[in-house]
CSV table of C-alpha atoms in Angstrom, one decimal:
chain,number,residue,atom,x,y,z
A,1,MET,CA,-21.1,42.6,2.2
A,2,HIS,CA,-21.2,40.8,5.5
A,3,ARG,CA,-21.4,37.5,3.6
A,4,ALA,CA,-18.2,38.6,1.8
A,5,LEU,CA,-16.5,39.3,5.1
A,6,ILE,CA,-17.5,36.1,6.7
A,7,SER,CA,-16.5,33.9,3.8
A,8,GLY,CA,-13.4,36.0,3.4
A,9,VAL,CA,-12.2,35.4,7.0
A,10,ALA,CA,-13.0,31.6,6.7
A,11,ILE,CA,-11.0,31.4,3.6
A,12,ALA,CA,-8.1,33.4,5.1
A,13,ILE,CA,-7.9,31.0,8.0
A,14,LEU,CA,-8.1,27.9,5.8
A,15,CYS,CA,-5.5,29.0,3.3
A,16,SER,CA,-2.9,30.0,5.9
A,17,VAL,CA,-3.3,26.8,7.9
A,18,ILE,CA,-3.0,24.5,4.7
A,19,GLY,CA,-0.5,26.8,3.2
A,20,LEU,CA,1.9,26.5,6.2
A,21,PHE,CA,2.2,22.8,5.6
A,22,LEU,CA,2.7,23.3,1.8
A,23,VAL,CA,5.2,26.1,2.3
A,24,LEU,CA,7.2,24.0,4.8
A,25,ARG,CA,7.1,21.0,2.4
A,26,ARG,CA,8.6,23.2,-0.4
A,27,TYR,CA,5.2,22.8,-2.1
A,28,SER,CA,4.5,26.6,-2.3
A,29,LEU,CA,3.5,26.5,-5.8
A,30,PHE,CA,1.2,23.5,-5.4
A,31,GLY,CA,-1.8,25.6,-4.7
A,32,ASP,CA,-1.2,27.5,-7.9
A,33,ALA,CA,-0.9,24.3,-9.9
A,34,ILE,CA,-4.2,23.0,-8.5
A,35,ALA,CA,-5.9,26.4,-9.1
A,36,HIS,CA,-4.8,26.3,-12.7
A,37,SER,CA,-6.0,22.8,-13.2
A,38,SER,CA,-9.3,23.9,-11.7
A,39,PHE,CA,-9.6,26.4,-14.5
A,40,GLY,CA,-10.0,23.4,-16.8
A,41,GLY,CA,-12.7,22.2,-14.5
A,42,ILE,CA,-14.5,25.5,-14.5
A,43,ALA,CA,-14.5,25.7,-18.2
A,44,LEU,CA,-15.8,22.1,-18.3
A,45,GLY,CA,-18.6,23.1,-15.9
A,46,LEU,CA,-19.6,26.2,-17.9
A,47,MET,CA,-19.7,24.3,-21.1
A,48,ALA,CA,-21.8,21.4,-19.6
A,49,GLY,CA,-24.1,23.9,-17.9
A,50,VAL,CA,-23.1,22.6,-14.4
A,51,TYR,CA,-22.3,24.8,-11.5
A,52,PRO,CA,-18.6,25.3,-12.4
A,53,LEU,CA,-17.2,25.0,-8.9
A,54,TRP,CA,-18.5,21.4,-8.7
A,55,THR,CA,-16.6,20.4,-11.8
A,56,ALA,CA,-13.6,22.5,-10.5
A,57,TYR,CA,-13.7,20.3,-7.2
A,58,GLY,CA,-13.7,17.1,-9.2
A,59,VAL,CA,-10.9,18.1,-11.7
A,60,SER,CA,-8.6,19.7,-9.1
A,61,LEU,CA,-8.9,16.8,-6.6
A,62,ALA,CA,-8.3,14.3,-9.4
A,63,SER,CA,-5.2,16.2,-10.6
A,64,ALA,CA,-3.9,16.7,-7.2
A,65,LEU,CA,-3.9,13.1,-6.4
A,66,ILE,CA,-2.7,12.0,-9.8
A,67,ILE,CA,0.3,14.4,-9.7
A,68,THR,CA,1.3,13.1,-6.2
A,69,LYS,CA,1.1,9.6,-7.6
A,70,ILE,CA,3.1,10.4,-10.7
A,71,LYS,CA,5.7,12.3,-8.7
A,72,LYS,CA,6.2,9.3,-6.4
A,73,LYS,CA,6.1,6.7,-9.1
A,74,TYR,CA,8.2,8.3,-11.7
A,75,ASP,CA,10.4,10.2,-9.4
A,76,ILE,CA,9.8,13.6,-11.0
A,77,SER,CA,10.9,16.7,-8.9
A,78,GLY,CA,8.1,18.6,-7.2
A,79,ASP,CA,8.6,21.7,-9.3
A,80,ALA,CA,8.5,19.9,-12.6
A,81,ALA,CA,5.4,18.1,-11.6
A,82,ILE,CA,3.8,21.3,-10.6
A,83,ALA,CA,4.7,23.0,-14.0
A,84,VAL,CA,3.1,20.1,-15.8
A,85,LEU,CA,-0.1,20.3,-13.9
A,86,LEU,CA,-0.2,24.1,-14.1
A,87,SER,CA,0.0,24.2,-17.9
A,88,SER,CA,-2.3,21.3,-18.6
A,89,GLY,CA,-5.1,22.8,-16.6
A,90,ILE,CA,-4.9,26.1,-18.5
A,91,ALA,CA,-4.4,24.3,-21.8
A,92,VAL,CA,-7.6,22.2,-21.2
A,93,GLY,CA,-9.6,25.2,-20.1
A,94,LEU,CA,-8.6,27.2,-23.2
A,95,VAL,CA,-9.4,24.3,-25.6
A,96,ILE,CA,-12.8,23.8,-24.0
A,97,ILE,CA,-13.5,27.7,-24.2
A,98,GLY,CA,-12.4,27.6,-27.8
A,99,ILE,CA,-14.8,24.7,-28.6
A,100,SER,CA,-17.7,26.3,-26.9
A,101,GLY,CA,-17.1,29.6,-28.7
A,102,GLY,CA,-16.1,31.4,-25.5
A,103,PHE,CA,-18.0,32.5,-22.5
A,104,THR,CA,-16.5,35.8,-21.4
A,105,ILE,CA,-18.1,37.2,-18.3
A,106,ASP,CA,-18.3,34.1,-16.1
A,107,ILE,CA,-14.8,33.0,-16.8
A,108,PHE,CA,-13.5,36.4,-15.5
A,109,SER,CA,-15.2,36.1,-12.2
A,110,PHE,CA,-13.3,32.8,-11.7
A,111,LEU,CA,-10.0,34.1,-12.9
A,112,PHE,CA,-10.0,37.1,-10.5
A,113,GLY,CA,-12.5,36.2,-7.8
A,114,SER,CA,-16.0,37.7,-7.0
A,115,ILE,CA,-16.2,37.6,-3.2
A,116,LEU,CA,-18.6,40.6,-3.1
A,117,LEU,CA,-21.1,38.5,-5.0
A,118,VAL,CA,-21.0,35.4,-2.8
A,119,SER,CA,-24.4,33.8,-2.3
A,120,VAL,CA,-25.9,32.4,0.9
A,121,ASN,CA,-25.4,28.9,-0.2
A,122,GLU,CA,-21.8,29.5,-1.2
A,123,THR,CA,-21.2,31.1,2.2
A,124,ILE,CA,-22.6,28.0,4.0
A,125,LEU,CA,-20.4,25.7,1.8
A,126,ILE,CA,-17.4,27.7,2.5
A,127,LEU,CA,-18.0,27.8,6.2
A,128,SER,CA,-18.7,24.0,6.3
A,129,LEU,CA,-15.6,23.1,4.4
A,130,THR,CA,-13.5,25.4,6.6
A,131,GLY,CA,-14.9,23.8,9.7
A,132,ILE,CA,-14.4,20.2,8.5
A,133,ILE,CA,-10.8,20.8,7.3
A,134,LEU,CA,-9.8,22.6,10.5
A,135,ILE,CA,-11.2,19.8,12.7
A,136,VAL,CA,-9.2,17.3,10.6
A,137,VAL,CA,-6.1,19.4,11.0
A,138,LEU,CA,-6.6,19.7,14.8
A,139,LEU,CA,-7.2,16.0,15.2
A,140,LEU,CA,-4.1,14.9,13.1
A,141,TYR,CA,-2.1,17.9,14.2
A,142,ARG,CA,1.0,15.8,15.4
A,143,GLN,CA,1.0,13.5,12.4
A,144,LEU,CA,0.7,16.5,9.9
A,145,LEU,CA,3.5,18.5,11.7
A,146,TYR,CA,5.8,15.4,12.2
A,147,SER,CA,5.7,14.2,8.6
A,148,THR,CA,6.2,17.7,7.4
A,149,PHE,CA,9.2,18.1,9.6
A,150,ASN,CA,10.9,14.9,8.7
A,151,GLU,CA,9.2,12.1,6.7
A,152,GLU,CA,11.7,9.4,7.5
A,153,GLN,CA,11.5,10.0,11.2
A,154,ALA,CA,7.8,10.2,11.2
A,155,LYS,CA,7.7,6.8,9.5
A,156,VAL,CA,10.0,5.3,12.0
A,157,SER,CA,7.6,6.7,14.8
A,158,GLY,CA,4.8,4.6,13.0
A,159,ILE,CA,3.1,7.5,11.4
A,160,PRO,CA,1.4,6.5,8.0
A,161,VAL,CA,3.3,9.2,6.1
A,162,GLU,CA,2.0,8.3,2.7
A,163,LYS,CA,-1.6,8.6,3.8
A,164,ILE,CA,-0.9,11.9,5.6
A,165,ASN,CA,0.7,13.2,2.3
A,166,TYR,CA,-2.4,12.3,0.3
A,167,LEU,CA,-4.6,13.9,2.9
A,168,ILE,CA,-2.6,17.2,2.8
A,169,VAL,CA,-2.9,17.2,-1.0
A,170,PHE,CA,-6.6,16.4,-0.9
A,171,MET,CA,-7.3,19.2,1.7
A,172,ALA,CA,-5.2,21.6,-0.4
A,173,GLY,CA,-7.4,20.8,-3.5
A,174,LEU,CA,-10.5,21.5,-1.5
A,175,THR,CA,-9.1,24.6,-0.2
A,176,VAL,CA,-8.0,26.0,-3.4
A,177,VAL,CA,-11.4,25.5,-5.2
A,178,THR,CA,-13.2,27.0,-2.1
A,179,SER,CA,-10.9,30.0,-2.3
A,180,ILE,CA,-11.4,30.7,-6.0
A,181,GLN,CA,-14.4,32.8,-5.1
A,182,LEU,CA,-12.2,35.2,-2.9
A,183,VAL,CA,-9.2,35.8,-5.1
A,184,GLY,CA,-9.7,33.8,-8.3
A,185,VAL,CA,-7.5,31.2,-10.0
A,186,LEU,CA,-4.6,33.5,-10.7
A,187,LEU,CA,-3.9,34.8,-7.2
A,188,ILE,CA,-4.6,31.8,-5.0
A,189,SER,CA,-1.0,30.9,-4.2
A,190,ALA,CA,-0.6,34.4,-2.7
A,191,LEU,CA,-3.0,33.4,0.1
A,192,PHE,CA,-1.2,30.1,0.6
A,193,VAL,CA,2.3,31.4,0.7
A,194,ILE,CA,2.6,35.2,1.6
A,195,PRO,CA,1.1,35.2,5.1
A,196,ASN,CA,3.1,32.1,5.9
A,197,VAL,CA,6.5,33.3,4.7
A,198,THR,CA,5.8,36.5,6.6
A,199,ALA,CA,5.0,34.8,9.8
A,200,ILE,CA,8.0,32.4,9.6
A,201,MET,CA,10.3,35.5,9.6
A,202,TYR,CA,9.3,36.2,13.2
A,203,GLY,CA,11.1,33.0,14.2
A,204,LYS,CA,8.5,31.6,16.5
A,205,GLY,CA,7.4,28.1,17.3
A,206,PHE,CA,4.8,26.2,15.1
A,207,LYS,CA,1.6,27.3,16.8
A,208,SER,CA,2.7,30.9,17.2
A,209,THR,CA,3.7,31.0,13.6
A,210,ALA,CA,0.3,29.6,12.6
A,211,ILE,CA,-1.5,32.1,14.6
A,212,LEU,CA,0.6,35.1,13.3
A,213,SER,CA,0.0,33.8,9.7
A,214,ILE,CA,-3.7,33.5,10.3
A,215,SER,CA,-3.8,37.0,11.8
A,216,PHE,CA,-1.9,38.5,8.8
A,217,SER,CA,-4.2,36.6,6.4
A,218,ILE,CA,-7.4,37.8,8.1
A,219,LEU,CA,-6.1,41.4,8.3
A,220,SER,CA,-5.3,41.6,4.6
A,221,VAL,CA,-8.6,39.9,3.6
A,222,VAL,CA,-10.9,42.1,5.8
A,223,LEU,CA,-9.1,45.3,4.9
A,224,GLY,CA,-8.9,44.3,1.3
A,225,ILE,CA,-12.6,43.6,1.0
A,226,LEU,CA,-13.5,46.9,2.9
A,227,ILE,CA,-11.1,49.0,0.8
A,228,SER,CA,-12.3,47.5,-2.5
A,229,TYR,CA,-15.9,48.0,-1.5
A,230,ILE,CA,-15.4,51.7,-0.7
A,231,PHE,CA,-13.2,52.5,-3.6
A,232,ASP,CA,-14.9,50.1,-6.0
A,233,ILE,CA,-11.7,48.2,-7.0
A,234,THR,CA,-11.0,44.5,-7.4
A,235,PRO,CA,-10.8,42.8,-4.0
A,236,ALA,CA,-8.5,40.1,-5.1
A,237,GLY,CA,-5.7,42.6,-6.1
A,238,THR,CA,-6.2,44.7,-3.0
A,239,ILE,CA,-6.0,41.6,-0.7
A,240,VAL,CA,-2.8,40.3,-2.2
A,241,LEU,CA,-1.2,43.8,-2.3
A,242,LEU,CA,-2.0,44.2,1.4
A,243,SER,CA,-0.4,40.9,2.3
A,244,ILE,CA,2.6,41.8,0.2
A,245,GLY,CA,2.7,45.0,2.2
A,246,LEU,CA,2.8,43.1,5.5
A,247,PHE,CA,5.5,40.9,4.0
A,248,THR,CA,7.7,43.7,3.0
A,249,GLY,CA,7.1,45.5,6.2
A,250,THR,CA,8.2,42.5,8.1
A,251,MET,CA,11.3,42.3,5.9
A,252,GLY,CA,12.0,45.9,6.8
A,253,ILE,CA,11.6,45.4,10.5
A,254,LYS,CA,13.9,42.2,10.2
A,255,SER,CA,16.6,44.0,8.2
A,256,MET,CA,16.7,46.8,10.9
A,257,GLY,CA,17.3,44.1,13.5
A,258,LEU,CA,14.1,44.7,15.3
A,259,LEU,CA,13.1,41.0,15.2
A,260,SER,CA,15.2,39.5,17.9
A,261,LYS,CA,14.5,35.8,17.9
A,262,ASN,CA,13.1,34.9,21.2
B,1,MET,CA,18.0,-14.0,28.2
B,2,LEU,CA,15.3,-12.1,26.5
B,3,LYS,CA,16.1,-11.4,22.8
B,4,ILE,CA,15.1,-7.9,21.7
B,5,VAL,CA,16.3,-8.2,18.2
B,6,GLU,CA,16.9,-11.2,16.1
B,7,ILE,CA,18.3,-10.9,12.6
B,8,ASP,CA,18.5,-14.0,10.5
B,9,HIS,CA,20.2,-14.4,7.2
B,10,LEU,CA,19.5,-10.8,6.1
B,11,ASN,CA,20.4,-10.0,2.6
B,12,VAL,CA,20.0,-6.7,0.8
B,13,LYS,CA,20.8,-6.4,-2.9
B,14,TYR,CA,21.0,-3.1,-4.8
B,15,PRO,CA,21.2,-3.2,-8.7
B,16,ASP,CA,25.0,-3.1,-8.7
B,17,VAL,CA,26.1,-4.3,-5.3
B,18,LYS,CA,25.1,-6.5,-2.5
B,19,ALA,CA,24.7,-4.1,0.4
B,20,LEU,CA,24.2,-6.7,3.1
B,21,ASP,CA,25.5,-10.4,2.7
B,22,ASP,CA,23.9,-13.0,5.0
B,23,VAL,CA,24.0,-11.0,8.2
B,24,SER,CA,22.8,-12.8,11.3
B,25,PHE,CA,23.0,-11.6,14.9
B,26,SER,CA,20.8,-10.9,17.9
B,27,VAL,CA,20.7,-8.3,20.7
B,28,ASN,CA,19.7,-9.2,24.2
B,29,LYS,CA,17.8,-7.1,26.7
B,30,GLY,CA,20.2,-4.7,28.4
B,31,ASP,CA,23.0,-4.9,25.7
B,32,PHE,CA,24.9,-2.0,24.5
B,33,LEU,CA,25.9,-3.0,21.0
B,34,GLY,CA,28.4,-1.0,19.0
B,35,ILE,CA,28.4,-1.5,15.3
B,36,ILE,CA,31.6,-0.6,13.6
B,37,GLY,CA,32.6,-0.5,9.9
B,38,PRO,CA,33.8,1.9,7.2
B,39,ASN,CA,31.5,4.1,5.1
B,40,GLY,CA,29.4,2.1,2.8
B,41,ALA,CA,29.7,-0.9,4.9
B,42,GLY,CA,25.9,-1.3,5.1
B,43,LYS,CA,25.2,0.1,8.5
B,44,SER,CA,22.6,2.6,7.3
B,45,THR,CA,21.1,-0.1,5.1
B,46,LEU,CA,21.0,-2.4,8.2
B,47,PHE,CA,19.1,0.2,10.2
B,48,ALA,CA,16.8,1.2,7.4
B,49,SER,CA,15.7,-2.5,7.1
B,50,MET,CA,15.4,-2.8,10.9
B,51,LEU,CA,13.2,0.3,11.0
B,52,ARG,CA,10.9,-0.7,8.0
B,53,LEU,CA,12.4,2.2,5.9
B,54,ASN,CA,13.8,-0.5,3.5
B,55,THR,CA,11.4,-3.4,2.9
B,56,LYS,CA,13.3,-5.0,0.1
B,57,TYR,CA,15.4,-7.5,1.9
B,58,GLU,CA,15.6,-11.3,2.2
B,59,GLY,CA,15.7,-13.1,5.5
B,60,THR,CA,13.9,-12.3,8.7
B,61,ILE,CA,14.1,-9.5,11.3
B,62,LYS,CA,12.3,-10.0,14.6
B,63,PHE,CA,11.8,-7.5,17.3
B,64,PHE,CA,10.6,-8.7,20.7
B,65,GLY,CA,10.1,-12.1,19.0
B,66,LYS,CA,7.8,-10.9,16.2
B,67,ASP,CA,8.5,-10.6,12.5
B,68,ILE,CA,8.5,-6.9,11.6
B,69,ARG,CA,7.0,-7.6,8.2
B,70,LYS,CA,3.8,-8.6,10.1
B,71,SER,CA,3.3,-5.7,12.3
B,72,LYS,CA,4.8,-2.2,12.9
B,73,ASP,CA,3.8,-2.2,16.6
B,74,TYR,CA,7.3,-2.7,17.7
B,75,LEU,CA,8.2,0.8,16.5
B,76,LYS,CA,6.4,2.0,19.6
B,77,GLU,CA,9.1,0.6,21.9
B,78,ILE,CA,11.9,2.1,19.8
B,79,GLY,CA,13.6,5.4,19.8
B,80,TYR,CA,15.7,6.3,16.8
B,81,VAL,CA,18.3,9.0,16.4
B,82,PRO,CA,19.3,9.5,12.8
B,83,GLN,CA,22.9,10.3,11.6
B,84,LYS,CA,21.9,13.8,10.7
B,85,PRO,CA,18.3,14.8,10.9
B,86,ILE,CA,17.4,16.8,7.9
B,87,PHE,CA,14.8,19.6,8.1
B,88,GLU,CA,14.2,23.0,6.7
B,89,LYS,CA,16.8,25.3,8.3
B,90,ASN,CA,14.0,27.9,9.2
B,91,PHE,CA,11.4,25.4,10.2
B,92,PRO,CA,9.2,27.2,12.8
B,93,ALA,CA,9.6,24.5,15.4
B,94,THR,CA,10.9,25.1,19.0
B,95,VAL,CA,12.8,22.4,20.9
B,96,ASN,CA,9.6,21.7,22.7
B,97,ASP,CA,7.7,21.3,19.4
B,98,VAL,CA,10.3,18.9,18.2
B,99,VAL,CA,10.2,16.7,21.3
B,100,ARG,CA,6.5,16.8,21.3
B,101,MET,CA,6.3,15.3,17.8
B,102,GLY,CA,7.8,12.2,19.3
B,103,LEU,CA,5.2,12.0,22.0
B,104,ARG,CA,2.5,9.4,21.4
B,105,LYS,CA,0.0,10.4,24.0
B,106,GLU,CA,-0.8,14.1,24.4
B,107,SER,CA,-1.7,13.4,28.1
B,108,ASP,CA,2.0,12.6,28.7
B,109,VAL,CA,3.0,16.2,28.0
B,110,SER,CA,4.8,16.5,31.4
B,111,LYS,CA,7.3,13.9,30.2
B,112,ILE,CA,8.7,16.6,27.8
B,113,ASP,CA,10.1,18.7,30.6
B,114,GLU,CA,11.3,15.7,32.4
B,115,ILE,CA,13.4,14.5,29.4
B,116,LEU,CA,14.6,18.1,28.6
B,117,GLN,CA,15.9,18.4,32.1
B,118,GLN,CA,17.5,15.0,32.1
B,119,LEU,CA,19.5,15.9,28.9
B,120,TRP,CA,20.4,19.4,30.1
B,121,ILE,CA,18.5,21.2,27.4
B,122,HIS,CA,15.7,22.5,29.4
B,123,GLU,CA,16.8,26.1,29.1
B,124,LEU,CA,16.6,25.7,25.2
B,125,SER,CA,12.9,24.6,25.3
B,126,ASN,CA,11.6,27.7,23.5
B,127,ARG,CA,14.5,28.2,21.1
B,128,LEU,CA,14.1,27.3,17.4
B,129,ILE,CA,15.6,23.9,16.4
B,130,GLY,CA,17.5,25.5,13.5
B,131,GLU,CA,19.2,28.0,15.7
B,132,LEU,CA,21.0,25.4,17.8
B,133,SER,CA,24.5,24.0,17.5
B,134,GLY,CA,24.9,20.5,16.1
B,135,GLY,CA,25.5,19.0,19.6
B,136,GLN,CA,22.4,20.7,21.1
B,137,GLN,CA,20.4,19.5,18.1
B,138,GLN,CA,21.5,16.1,18.6
B,139,ARG,CA,20.5,16.1,22.3
B,140,VAL,CA,17.0,17.4,21.1
B,141,PHE,CA,16.7,14.4,18.8
B,142,ILE,CA,17.8,12.0,21.6
B,143,ALA,CA,15.1,13.7,23.8
B,144,LYS,CA,12.5,13.0,21.1
B,145,ALA,CA,13.6,9.5,20.8
B,146,LEU,CA,13.4,9.0,24.6
B,147,VAL,CA,10.2,10.9,25.4
B,148,ASN,CA,8.1,7.7,25.1
B,149,LYS,CA,10.4,5.8,27.4
B,150,PRO,CA,11.4,3.2,24.7
B,151,LYS,CA,12.9,-0.2,25.5
B,152,LEU,CA,15.4,0.2,22.8
B,153,LEU,CA,17.5,3.1,21.4
B,154,ILE,CA,18.9,3.0,17.9
B,155,LEU,CA,21.6,5.6,17.0
B,156,ASP,CA,23.2,6.0,13.6
B,157,GLU,CA,26.7,7.5,13.9
B,158,PRO,CA,25.2,10.5,15.5
B,159,VAL,CA,28.5,12.3,16.5
B,160,ALA,CA,29.5,13.3,13.0
B,161,GLY,CA,30.5,17.0,13.0
B,162,ILE,CA,29.9,17.7,16.6
B,163,ASP,CA,32.4,19.3,19.1
B,164,GLN,CA,34.3,17.3,21.6
B,165,GLN,CA,32.5,18.7,24.6
B,166,SER,CA,29.1,17.8,23.2
B,167,ILE,CA,30.5,14.3,22.2
B,168,ASP,CA,31.7,13.7,25.8
B,169,LEU,CA,28.3,14.7,27.2
B,170,PHE,CA,26.6,12.5,24.6
B,171,TYR,CA,28.7,9.5,25.7
B,172,SER,CA,27.9,10.0,29.5
B,173,ILE,CA,24.2,10.2,28.5
B,174,LEU,CA,24.4,7.0,26.7
B,175,ARG,CA,26.2,5.3,29.5
B,176,GLU,CA,23.6,6.4,32.0
B,177,LEU,CA,20.7,5.3,29.8
B,178,ASN,CA,22.2,1.9,29.4
B,179,SER,CA,23.4,1.3,33.0
B,180,LYS,CA,20.9,3.1,35.1
B,181,GLN,CA,17.8,3.1,33.0
B,182,LYS,CA,18.4,-0.3,31.5
B,183,ILE,CA,17.6,0.8,28.0
B,184,THR,CA,19.1,-1.5,25.4
B,185,ILE,CA,21.3,0.4,22.9
B,186,ILE,CA,22.4,-0.2,19.3
B,187,TRP,CA,24.8,2.4,18.2
B,188,SER,CA,26.8,2.6,14.9
B,189,SER,CA,30.0,4.5,15.2
B,190,HIS,CA,33.4,5.3,13.8
B,191,ASP,CA,35.0,5.9,17.2
B,192,LEU,CA,36.7,2.7,18.3
B,193,ASP,CA,37.9,4.1,21.6
B,194,ALA,CA,34.3,5.2,22.4
B,195,VAL,CA,32.9,1.8,21.4
B,196,ASN,CA,35.6,0.2,23.7
B,197,GLN,CA,34.6,2.4,26.6
B,198,LEU,CA,30.8,2.1,26.3
B,199,ALA,CA,29.7,-0.9,24.5
B,200,ASN,CA,29.4,-4.4,26.0
B,201,HIS,CA,29.0,-6.0,22.6
B,202,VAL,CA,30.6,-5.3,19.2
B,203,ALA,CA,29.5,-6.1,15.7
B,204,CYS,CA,32.0,-5.5,12.8
B,205,LEU,CA,30.2,-5.0,9.5
B,206,ASN,CA,31.5,-4.6,6.0
B,207,ARG,CA,28.6,-5.8,3.9
B,208,THR,CA,28.9,-9.1,5.8
B,209,LEU,CA,29.4,-9.5,9.6
B,210,PHE,CA,33.1,-10.2,10.4
B,211,PHE,CA,32.7,-10.3,14.1
B,212,HIS,CA,29.9,-10.3,16.6
B,213,GLY,CA,30.5,-10.9,20.3
B,214,GLU,CA,31.4,-9.3,23.6
B,215,SER,CA,33.4,-6.2,23.5
B,216,ASP,CA,36.3,-7.6,25.6
B,217,GLU,CA,36.7,-10.4,23.1
B,218,PHE,CA,37.0,-8.0,20.2
B,219,PHE,CA,39.3,-5.6,21.9
B,220,GLU,CA,41.6,-8.4,23.0
B,221,ASN,CA,42.0,-9.6,19.4
B,222,ASP,CA,44.8,-7.2,18.1
B,223,GLU,CA,44.3,-8.2,14.5
B,224,LEU,CA,40.7,-7.2,14.4
B,225,VAL,CA,41.3,-3.9,16.3
B,226,LYS,CA,44.1,-3.1,13.9
B,227,LYS,CA,42.1,-3.8,10.8
B,228,TYR,CA,39.2,-1.7,12.1
B,229,SER,CA,41.3,1.2,13.4
B,230,GLU,CA,43.0,1.3,9.9
B,231,ALA,CA,39.7,1.4,8.3
B,232,SER,CA,38.5,4.1,10.4
B,233,MET,CA,41.7,6.1,10.2
B,234,GLN,CA,41.6,5.9,6.4
B,235,GLU,CA,38.1,7.2,6.7
B,236,HIS,CA,39.1,9.9,9.0
B,237,MET,CA,41.9,10.9,6.5
B,238,HIS,CA,39.5,10.7,3.7
B,239,HIS,CA,37.1,13.1,5.5
B,240,HIS,CA,39.8,15.7,5.9
């Protein structure tokens, strides 16, 4: 249980930080697309008898980088590129499952998450990746923010925008696969997107928005894990419903005019 | 005289048209160059090439004596204000955040307050960029361009869609930057009167360079002035 909470909090922080850059780049569904492509990787791992998250890391990082390259080279719009990636991951996964005659139980834990069953090694992996990614974000804070705000101006200021774009996609790929254990393949984009769109509604500066988003994310993850533990229901669904609750609550406050901007 | 920019036989071809045709000119330290010409004259292409946003050109562009194809170090000495900065309307960035993006050294953070005060936007420091008027946003982007104390400021027709009071304020800021702080300025504009008042050099561009010289020389040449005021009038009519 405490392992679930520790890993859950780490994933909550990671997803809202990376998600904020994705949301502001109009890449909200990118997390979803990588998650779906990682489904192919998971199926591959299960079939080959390898720890499925390793193959998921490989497949989702490769597809994240490929889709960014294709999008740039062939000038395909972001949403279309995401749609292609999303369906091909699932398709590959289904075919592999079909070929190997189906493996029912394991695949479900990846589709819907299994944070209550997280092992010591997995917790260490989650914490290390969270630490590394957060350090990178802090070190390159200005470059990440500036190239998200306006690519052209960032380029003129000498920022290597293309490398930064690949870095964000790469970090998003790592984050998605790491988070699969918490909410599963199907609900990942909720962790990337909902706390951030909620925080943005408060109309604060960048750092305050990030802190708000992290707080909302931690609140829903911790409460979600506790509630699901007590009532024996699925944590993934509970966590996402709680963050949707915070989102609709914020919309309510905003529509009543209680959120004065600064 | 120290040359800040040297452009030599610059040609830019797009599939259907020649955007820039054999353009050559130079800008000396302390110059205030106004570039005038109708829409589609190639001003934005010229700036994009000067800023390494367009690298498909023939000819050479040198900044501070060095070919920009060889090193992008010159960008550190330049502040750039785009025509209309594009960003997400609800982007969670305050004025302070935006100016800070331009800041190269985090240790120079006191420069932010300094520049905001200088441009009379200090009291907007904690407001979101998307909530400000066009004129205020423009001053924020000038502040961002100036925060590293550049030697050269490049502005791309930045008064489009801004109220008269803000435009006047903007012009007085430009004048002070050039005359008191000795910042070299390259500025593309539709407003011939303003160019006449502010710039000491003029370049007339319409794919090719029709005129480049001192501003007095241009404004004493009635034929050129008439031609370009007609061009800008037509454009004005076209806009409305």
